Tab-separated table of C-alpha atoms in Angstrom:
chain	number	residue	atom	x	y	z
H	20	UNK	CA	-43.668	-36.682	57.493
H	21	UNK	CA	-42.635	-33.591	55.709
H	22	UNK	CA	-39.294	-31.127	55.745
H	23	UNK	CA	-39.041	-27.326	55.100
H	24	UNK	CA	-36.435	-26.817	52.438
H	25	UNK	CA	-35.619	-23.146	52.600
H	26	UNK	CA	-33.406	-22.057	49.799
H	27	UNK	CA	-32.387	-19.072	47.740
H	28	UNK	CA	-31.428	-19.602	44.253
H	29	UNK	CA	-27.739	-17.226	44.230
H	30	UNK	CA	-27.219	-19.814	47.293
H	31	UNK	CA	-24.376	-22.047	45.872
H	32	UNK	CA	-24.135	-24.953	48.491
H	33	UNK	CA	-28.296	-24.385	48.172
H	34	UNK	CA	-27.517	-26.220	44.445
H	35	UNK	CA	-26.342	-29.584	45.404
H	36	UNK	CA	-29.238	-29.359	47.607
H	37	UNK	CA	-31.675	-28.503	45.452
H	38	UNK	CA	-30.575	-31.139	43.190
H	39	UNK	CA	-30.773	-34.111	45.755
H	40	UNK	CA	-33.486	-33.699	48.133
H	41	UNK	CA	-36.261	-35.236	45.908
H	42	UNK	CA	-34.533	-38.927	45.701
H	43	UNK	CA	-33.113	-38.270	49.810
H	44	UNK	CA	-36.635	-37.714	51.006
H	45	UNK	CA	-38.517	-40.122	48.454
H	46	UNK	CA	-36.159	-43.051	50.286
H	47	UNK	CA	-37.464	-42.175	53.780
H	48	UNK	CA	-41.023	-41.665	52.630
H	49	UNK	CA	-41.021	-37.905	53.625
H	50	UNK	CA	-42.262	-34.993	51.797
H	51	UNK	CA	-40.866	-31.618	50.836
H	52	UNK	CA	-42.207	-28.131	51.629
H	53	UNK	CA	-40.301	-25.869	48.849
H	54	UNK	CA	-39.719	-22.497	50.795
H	55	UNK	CA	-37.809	-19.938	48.939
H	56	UNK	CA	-36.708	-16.544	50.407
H	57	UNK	CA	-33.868	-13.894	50.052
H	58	UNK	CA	-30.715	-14.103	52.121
H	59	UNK	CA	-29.455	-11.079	51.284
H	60	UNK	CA	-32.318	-9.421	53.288
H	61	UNK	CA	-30.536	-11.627	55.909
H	62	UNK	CA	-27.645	-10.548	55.282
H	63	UNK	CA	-28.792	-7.231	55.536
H	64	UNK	CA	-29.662	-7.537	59.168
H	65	UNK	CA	-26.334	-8.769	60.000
H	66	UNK	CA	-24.621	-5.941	58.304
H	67	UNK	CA	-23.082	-6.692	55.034
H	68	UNK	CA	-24.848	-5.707	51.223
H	69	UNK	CA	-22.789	-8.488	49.574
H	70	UNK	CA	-22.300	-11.903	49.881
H	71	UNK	CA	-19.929	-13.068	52.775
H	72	UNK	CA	-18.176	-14.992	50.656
H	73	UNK	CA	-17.534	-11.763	48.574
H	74	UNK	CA	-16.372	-9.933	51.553
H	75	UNK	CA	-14.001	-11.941	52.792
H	76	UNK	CA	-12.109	-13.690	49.735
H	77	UNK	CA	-10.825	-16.131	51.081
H	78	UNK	CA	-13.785	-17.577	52.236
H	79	UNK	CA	-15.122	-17.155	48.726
H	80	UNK	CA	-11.920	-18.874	47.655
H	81	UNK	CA	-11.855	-21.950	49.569
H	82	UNK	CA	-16.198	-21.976	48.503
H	83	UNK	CA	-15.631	-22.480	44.823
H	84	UNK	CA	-12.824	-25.333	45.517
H	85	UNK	CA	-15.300	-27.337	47.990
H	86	UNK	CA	-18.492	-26.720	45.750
H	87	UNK	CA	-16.822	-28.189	42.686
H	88	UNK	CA	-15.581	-30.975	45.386
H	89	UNK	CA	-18.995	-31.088	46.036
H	90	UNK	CA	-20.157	-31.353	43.027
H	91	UNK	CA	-18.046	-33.967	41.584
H	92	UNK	CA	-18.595	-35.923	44.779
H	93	UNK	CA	-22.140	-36.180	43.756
H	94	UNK	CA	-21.889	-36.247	40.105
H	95	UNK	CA	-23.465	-32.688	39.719
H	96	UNK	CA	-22.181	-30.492	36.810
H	97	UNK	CA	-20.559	-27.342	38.033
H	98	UNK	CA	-19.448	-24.285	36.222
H	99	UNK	CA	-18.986	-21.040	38.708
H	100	UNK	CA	-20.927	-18.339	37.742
H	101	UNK	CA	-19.536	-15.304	35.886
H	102	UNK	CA	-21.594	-13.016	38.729
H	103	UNK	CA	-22.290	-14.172	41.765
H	104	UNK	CA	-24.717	-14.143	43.023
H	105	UNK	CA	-26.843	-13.700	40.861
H	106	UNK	CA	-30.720	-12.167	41.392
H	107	UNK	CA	-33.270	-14.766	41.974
H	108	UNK	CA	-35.812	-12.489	42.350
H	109	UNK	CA	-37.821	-13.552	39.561
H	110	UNK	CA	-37.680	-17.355	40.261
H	111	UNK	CA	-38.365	-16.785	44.081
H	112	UNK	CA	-41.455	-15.148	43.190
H	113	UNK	CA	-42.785	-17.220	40.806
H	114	UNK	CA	-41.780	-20.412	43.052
H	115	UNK	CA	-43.298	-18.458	46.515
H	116	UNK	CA	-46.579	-17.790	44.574
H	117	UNK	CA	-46.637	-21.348	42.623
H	118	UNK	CA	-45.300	-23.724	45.672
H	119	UNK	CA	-47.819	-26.319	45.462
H	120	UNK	CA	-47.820	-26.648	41.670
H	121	UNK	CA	-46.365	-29.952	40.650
H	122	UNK	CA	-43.777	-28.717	38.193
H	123	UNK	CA	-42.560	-26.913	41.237
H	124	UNK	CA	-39.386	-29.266	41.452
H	125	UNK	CA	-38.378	-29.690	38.591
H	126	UNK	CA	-38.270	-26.024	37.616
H	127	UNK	CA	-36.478	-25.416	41.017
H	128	UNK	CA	-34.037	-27.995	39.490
H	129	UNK	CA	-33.835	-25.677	36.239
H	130	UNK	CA	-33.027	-22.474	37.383
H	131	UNK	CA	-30.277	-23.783	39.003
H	132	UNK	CA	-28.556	-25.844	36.531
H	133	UNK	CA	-29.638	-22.442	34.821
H	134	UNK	CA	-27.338	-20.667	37.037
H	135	UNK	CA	-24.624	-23.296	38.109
H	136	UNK	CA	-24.248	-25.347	35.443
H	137	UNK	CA	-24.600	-23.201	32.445
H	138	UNK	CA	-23.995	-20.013	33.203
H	139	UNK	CA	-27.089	-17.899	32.389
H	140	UNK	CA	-28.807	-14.998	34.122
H	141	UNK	CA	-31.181	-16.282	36.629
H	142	UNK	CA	-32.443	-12.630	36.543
H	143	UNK	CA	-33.518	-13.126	32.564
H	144	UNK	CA	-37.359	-13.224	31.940
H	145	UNK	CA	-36.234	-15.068	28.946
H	146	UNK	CA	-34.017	-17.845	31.081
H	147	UNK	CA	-37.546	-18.150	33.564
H	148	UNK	CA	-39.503	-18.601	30.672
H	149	UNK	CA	-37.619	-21.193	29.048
H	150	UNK	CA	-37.556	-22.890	32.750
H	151	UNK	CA	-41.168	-23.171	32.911
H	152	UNK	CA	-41.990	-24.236	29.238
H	153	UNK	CA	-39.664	-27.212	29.681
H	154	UNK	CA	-41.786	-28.130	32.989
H	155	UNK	CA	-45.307	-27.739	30.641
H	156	UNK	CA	-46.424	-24.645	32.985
H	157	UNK	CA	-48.340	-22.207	31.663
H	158	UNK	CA	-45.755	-19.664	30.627
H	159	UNK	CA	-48.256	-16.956	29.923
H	160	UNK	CA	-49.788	-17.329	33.274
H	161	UNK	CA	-47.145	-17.896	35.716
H	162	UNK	CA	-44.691	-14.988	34.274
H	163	UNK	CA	-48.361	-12.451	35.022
H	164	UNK	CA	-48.461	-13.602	38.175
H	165	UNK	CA	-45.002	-13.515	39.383
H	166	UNK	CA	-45.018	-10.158	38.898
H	167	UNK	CA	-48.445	-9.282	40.623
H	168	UNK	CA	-48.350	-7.426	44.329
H	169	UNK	CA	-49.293	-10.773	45.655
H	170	UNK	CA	-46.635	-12.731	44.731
H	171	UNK	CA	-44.255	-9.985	45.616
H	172	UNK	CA	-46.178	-9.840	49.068
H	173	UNK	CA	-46.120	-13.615	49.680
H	174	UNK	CA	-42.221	-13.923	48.991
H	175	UNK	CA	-41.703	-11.141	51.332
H	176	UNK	CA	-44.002	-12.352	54.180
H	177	UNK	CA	-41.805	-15.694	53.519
H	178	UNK	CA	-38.539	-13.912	53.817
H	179	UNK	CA	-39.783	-12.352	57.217
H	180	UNK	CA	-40.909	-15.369	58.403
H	181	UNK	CA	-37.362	-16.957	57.483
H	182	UNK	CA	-35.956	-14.217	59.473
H	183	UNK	CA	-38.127	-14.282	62.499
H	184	UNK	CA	-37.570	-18.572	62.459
H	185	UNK	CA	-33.903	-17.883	63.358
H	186	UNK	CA	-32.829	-18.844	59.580
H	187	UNK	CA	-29.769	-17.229	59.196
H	188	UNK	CA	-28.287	-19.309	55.756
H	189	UNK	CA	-28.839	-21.313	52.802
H	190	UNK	CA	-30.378	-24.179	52.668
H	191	UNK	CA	-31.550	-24.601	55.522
H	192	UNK	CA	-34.130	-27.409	56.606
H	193	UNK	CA	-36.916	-27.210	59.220
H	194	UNK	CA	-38.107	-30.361	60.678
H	195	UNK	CA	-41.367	-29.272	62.926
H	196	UNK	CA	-39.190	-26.594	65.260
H	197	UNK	CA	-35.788	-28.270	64.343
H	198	UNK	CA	-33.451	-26.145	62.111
H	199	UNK	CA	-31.086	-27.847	60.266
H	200	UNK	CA	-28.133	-25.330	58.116
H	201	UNK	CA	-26.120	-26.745	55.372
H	202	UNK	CA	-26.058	-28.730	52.194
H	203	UNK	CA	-24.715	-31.563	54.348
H	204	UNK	CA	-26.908	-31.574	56.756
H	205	UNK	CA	-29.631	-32.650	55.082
H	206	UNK	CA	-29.678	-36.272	54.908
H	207	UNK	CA	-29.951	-35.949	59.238
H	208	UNK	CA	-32.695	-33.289	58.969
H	209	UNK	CA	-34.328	-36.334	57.138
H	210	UNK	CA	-33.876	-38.487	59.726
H	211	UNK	CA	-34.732	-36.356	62.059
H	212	UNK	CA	-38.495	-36.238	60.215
H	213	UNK	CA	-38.378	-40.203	60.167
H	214	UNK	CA	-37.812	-40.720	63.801
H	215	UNK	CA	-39.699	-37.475	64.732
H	216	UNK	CA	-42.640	-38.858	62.512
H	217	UNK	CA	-43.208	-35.300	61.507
């Protein structure tokens, strides 16, 4: 059995996410397909260049007041970014080109206390780098790679195939050709996988 956990590291309900779906799916036996991709290429296509919840404040507003609800709900530090959101270029790649690497995880889990619970630039080579030493990857090799035209290629191909799957947020969860939206939807895209047998 095995879920699709598309994410994109700006994403802020992405981070409480991120942050539980190891110990959710471990429970239930099922395993986890890491899938980052870009939203704002899919944001793109609907017609805004910024964050909706940057276009329409209020939205933001209310955001920030349910993800620290959120967070404190599930014991998660939370500290709202100074710029949001922030470019997860970098990490996207280097997750996209590394995905079956088993530090994969807990790096994932890095970048975005990185970014939500400490404030630093997601965008830094420096922040990455620090990310991946404290997994034991191969810093060296990994921060090459990221930046090769396959990596690049791969994380695009991913955010097309995002796209052309109907994802239109983040996180969202795939479950064979079930798509599940939302931070709180994810403990019933697991059992969806359990009684799907996926």
């Amino acid at each position: 059995m095995n879920i699709e956990f598309w994410f994109d590291y700006a994403s802020t309900y992405s981070y409480p996410a991120a942050m539980r779906i190891e110990s959710v799916a471990a429970d239930n036996n099922v395993s986890i397909v890491w899938r980052p991709f870009l939203l704002g290429a899919i944001f793109n296509k609907q017609g805004m260049n910024d964050s909706p919840f940057n276009v329409y404040p209020a939205k933001g507003e209310y955001m920030w007041k349910d993800m620290a609800r959120i967070c404190n709900d599930s014991n998660l530090p939370f500290s709202r970014p100074k710029t949001f959101p922030q470019n997860g270029l970098l990490a996207a790649r280097v997750t996209t080109r590394f995905s079956d690497a088993p530090w994969v995880p807990k790096f994932v889990r890095l970048v975005y206390s990185a970014n939500f619970e400490h404030n630093q630039d997601i965008s830094s080579s420096s922040v990455i780098e620090r990310c991946l030493g404290a997994v034991g990857a191969d810093v060296s090799l990994v921060m090459r790679e990221a930046v090769t035209a396959e990596a690049k290629l791969m994380l695009r191909e991913q955010t097309e195939e995002a796209i052309e799957r109907g994802i239109f947020g983040a996180p969202s969860f795939y479950v064979g050709s079930e798509l599940f939206w939302g931070n709180d939807r994810l403990e019933r895209a697991i059992k969806w996988a359990v009684e799907a047998n996926i």
